[in-house]
Coordinates of C-alpha atoms in Angstrom, one line a residue:
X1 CA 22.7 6.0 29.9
X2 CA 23.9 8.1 26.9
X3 CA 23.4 7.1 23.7
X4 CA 26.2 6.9 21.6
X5 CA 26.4 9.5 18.3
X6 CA 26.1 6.9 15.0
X7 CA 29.9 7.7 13.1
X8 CA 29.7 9.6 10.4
X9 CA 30.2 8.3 7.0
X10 CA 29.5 10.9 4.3
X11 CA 30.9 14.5 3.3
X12 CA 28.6 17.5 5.2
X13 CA 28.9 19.8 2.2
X14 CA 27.6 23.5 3.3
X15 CA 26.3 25.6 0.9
X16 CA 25.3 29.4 0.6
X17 CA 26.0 33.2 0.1
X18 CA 29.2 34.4 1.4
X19 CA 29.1 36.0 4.6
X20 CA 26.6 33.3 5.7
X21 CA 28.4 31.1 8.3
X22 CA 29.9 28.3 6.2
X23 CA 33.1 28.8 7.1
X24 CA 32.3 28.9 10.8
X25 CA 29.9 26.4 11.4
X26 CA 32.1 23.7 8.5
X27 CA 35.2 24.3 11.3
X28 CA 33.1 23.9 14.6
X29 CA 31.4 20.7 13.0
X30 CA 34.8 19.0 11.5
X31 CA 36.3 19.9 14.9
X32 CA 32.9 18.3 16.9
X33 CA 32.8 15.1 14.7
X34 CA 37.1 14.8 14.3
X35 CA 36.9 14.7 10.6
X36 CA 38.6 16.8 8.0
X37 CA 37.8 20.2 7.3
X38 CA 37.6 21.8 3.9
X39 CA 37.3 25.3 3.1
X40 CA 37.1 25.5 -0.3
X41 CA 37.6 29.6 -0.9
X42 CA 41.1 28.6 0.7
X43 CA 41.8 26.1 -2.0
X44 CA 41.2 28.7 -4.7
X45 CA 43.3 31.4 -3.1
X46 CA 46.2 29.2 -2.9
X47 CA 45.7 27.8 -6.8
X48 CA 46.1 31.6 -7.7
X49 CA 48.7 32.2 -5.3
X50 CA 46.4 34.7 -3.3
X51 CA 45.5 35.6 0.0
X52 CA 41.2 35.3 -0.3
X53 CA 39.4 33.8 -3.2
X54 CA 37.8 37.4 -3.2
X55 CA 40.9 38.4 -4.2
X56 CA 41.8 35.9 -6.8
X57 CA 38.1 36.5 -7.8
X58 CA 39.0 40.0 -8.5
X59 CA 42.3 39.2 -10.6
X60 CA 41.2 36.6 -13.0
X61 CA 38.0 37.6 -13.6
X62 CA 34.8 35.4 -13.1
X63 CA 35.1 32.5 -16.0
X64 CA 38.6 31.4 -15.0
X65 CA 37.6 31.6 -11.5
X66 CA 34.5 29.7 -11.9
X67 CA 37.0 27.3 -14.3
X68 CA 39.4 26.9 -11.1
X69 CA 36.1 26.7 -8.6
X70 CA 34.8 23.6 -10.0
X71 CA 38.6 21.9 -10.3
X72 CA 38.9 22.9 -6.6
X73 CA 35.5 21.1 -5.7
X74 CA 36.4 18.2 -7.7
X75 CA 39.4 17.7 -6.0
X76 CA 37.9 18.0 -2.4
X77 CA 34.6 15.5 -3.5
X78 CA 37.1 12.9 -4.3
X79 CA 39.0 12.9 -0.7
X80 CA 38.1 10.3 1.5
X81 CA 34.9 10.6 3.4
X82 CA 34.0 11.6 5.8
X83 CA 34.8 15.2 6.2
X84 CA 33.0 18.6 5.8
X85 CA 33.3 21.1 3.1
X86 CA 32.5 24.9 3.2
X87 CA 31.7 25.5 -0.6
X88 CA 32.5 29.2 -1.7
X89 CA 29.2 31.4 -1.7
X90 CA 29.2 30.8 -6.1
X91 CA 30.4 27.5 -6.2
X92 CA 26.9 25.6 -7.3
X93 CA 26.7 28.0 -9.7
X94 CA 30.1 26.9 -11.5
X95 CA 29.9 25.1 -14.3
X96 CA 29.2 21.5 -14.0
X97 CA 29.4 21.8 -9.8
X98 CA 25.9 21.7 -9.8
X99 CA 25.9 18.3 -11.4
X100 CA 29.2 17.0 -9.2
X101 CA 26.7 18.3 -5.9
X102 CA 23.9 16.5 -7.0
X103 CA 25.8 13.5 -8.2
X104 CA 27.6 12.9 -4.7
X105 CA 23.8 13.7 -3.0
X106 CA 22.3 10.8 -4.7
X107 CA 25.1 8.9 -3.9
X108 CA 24.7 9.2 -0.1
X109 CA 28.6 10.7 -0.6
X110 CA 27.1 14.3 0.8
X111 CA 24.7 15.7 2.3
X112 CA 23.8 19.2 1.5
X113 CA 23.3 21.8 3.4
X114 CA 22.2 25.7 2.6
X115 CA 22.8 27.6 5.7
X116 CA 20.2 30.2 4.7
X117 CA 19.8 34.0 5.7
X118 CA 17.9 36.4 4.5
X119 CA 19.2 39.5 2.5
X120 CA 19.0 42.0 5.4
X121 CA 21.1 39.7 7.9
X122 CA 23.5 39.2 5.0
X123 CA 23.9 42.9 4.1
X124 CA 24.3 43.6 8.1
X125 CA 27.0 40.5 8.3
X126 CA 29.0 41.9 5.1
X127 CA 29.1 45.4 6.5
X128 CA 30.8 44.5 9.6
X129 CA 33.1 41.9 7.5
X130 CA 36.8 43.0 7.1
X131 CA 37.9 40.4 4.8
X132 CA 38.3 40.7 1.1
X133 CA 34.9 40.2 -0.8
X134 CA 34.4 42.5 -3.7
X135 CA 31.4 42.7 -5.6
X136 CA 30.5 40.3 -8.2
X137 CA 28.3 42.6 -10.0
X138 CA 30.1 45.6 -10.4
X139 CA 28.2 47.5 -7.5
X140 CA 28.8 48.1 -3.9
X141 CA 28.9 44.4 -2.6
X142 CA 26.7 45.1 0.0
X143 CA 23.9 46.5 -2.8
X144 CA 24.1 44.0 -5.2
X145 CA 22.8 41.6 -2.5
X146 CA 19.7 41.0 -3.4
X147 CA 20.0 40.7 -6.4
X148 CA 22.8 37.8 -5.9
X149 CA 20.2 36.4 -3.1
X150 CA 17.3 36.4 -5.8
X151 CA 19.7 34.8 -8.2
X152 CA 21.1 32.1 -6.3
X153 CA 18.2 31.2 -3.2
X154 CA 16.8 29.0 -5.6
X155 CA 19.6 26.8 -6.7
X156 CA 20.6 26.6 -3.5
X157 CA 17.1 25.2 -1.8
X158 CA 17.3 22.7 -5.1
X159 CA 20.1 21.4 -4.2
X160 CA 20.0 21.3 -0.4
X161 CA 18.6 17.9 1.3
X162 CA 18.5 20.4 4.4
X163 CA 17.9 23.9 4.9
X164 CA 18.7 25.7 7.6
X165 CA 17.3 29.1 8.4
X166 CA 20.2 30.9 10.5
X167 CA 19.0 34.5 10.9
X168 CA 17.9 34.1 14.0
X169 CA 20.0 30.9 15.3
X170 CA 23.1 30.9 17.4
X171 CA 26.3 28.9 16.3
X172 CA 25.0 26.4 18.8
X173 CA 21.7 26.0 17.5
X174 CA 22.8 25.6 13.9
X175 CA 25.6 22.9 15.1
X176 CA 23.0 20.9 16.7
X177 CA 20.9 21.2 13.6
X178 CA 23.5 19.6 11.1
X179 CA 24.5 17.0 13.8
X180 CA 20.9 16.0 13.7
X181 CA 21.0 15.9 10.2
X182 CA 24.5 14.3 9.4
X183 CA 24.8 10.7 11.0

């Protein structure tokens, strides 16, 4: 007989560099579990009135963004649970998102997870990417990769309860991965 899947009672808060999946996997998991889904890039595009956060990104500059960031993810922590959340590929580093994250984690509100790929598979993903994402460091946003990577990895596998490598995993692989981990 099959066993029945435990109902979910906490947020599945997914974490990473842009370009890494978060979007993709947060829908197919919302969709698999029939919670809410959350992306929270969206959020910010609609607060400035425009069509990516990439965009918005590029208009208001980085402090107001981040400003607007971390109102957006306080917003989204405080719906009801449960429900998963596809954080923007900056948001931990926001100010005082890092401390919300962590907060909700210790909690049991969240459990976060850093879909993780390395700065080759990223580079490759961004290059065939026709959305909006401009650089954050003044350079080609495909160079400044590692450098964001180097930056960021280690806040984000701080964070993260559960790490997930997803260079080489399909979306099927990673899905079954965070159902393992979010009961």
């Amino acid at each position: 007989m099959a066993q029945k899947r435990k109902p979910v009672i906490t947020r599945l808060v997914l974490l990473g560099l842009r370009a890494s999946g978060k979007t993709t996997l947060g829908k197919l998991m919302a969709r698999e579990a029939g919670v809410p889904f959350v992306d929270l890039d969206d959020r910010i595009a609609a607060r400035f009135g425009r069509p990516t956060a990439g965009i918005a990104l590029r208009d208001a500059g980085e402090k107001k963004f981040r400003e607007t960031e971390f109102e957006a993810l306080k917003q989204a922590m405080n719906e009801p649970l449960p429900g998963v959340l596809a954080l923007g590929g900056g948001t931990p580093t926001a100010p005082g998102a890092e401390e919300l994250l962590r907060e909700a984690a210790e909690n049991n509100e969240a459990t976060l997870v850093y879909i993780r790929l390395e700065p080759d598979t990223l580079a490759e993903r961004l290059a065939n990417d026709k959305g909006h994402r401009p650089a954050l460091k003044g350079k080609d946003n495909i160079k400044e990769i590692p450098a964001i990577f180097d930056e960021r990895d280690p806040l984000y596998r701080e964070l993260a309860e559960v790490e997930i490598n997803a260079d080489e995993a399909d979306e099927e692989a990673m899905c079954e991965a965070l159902g393992e981990v979010w009961r």
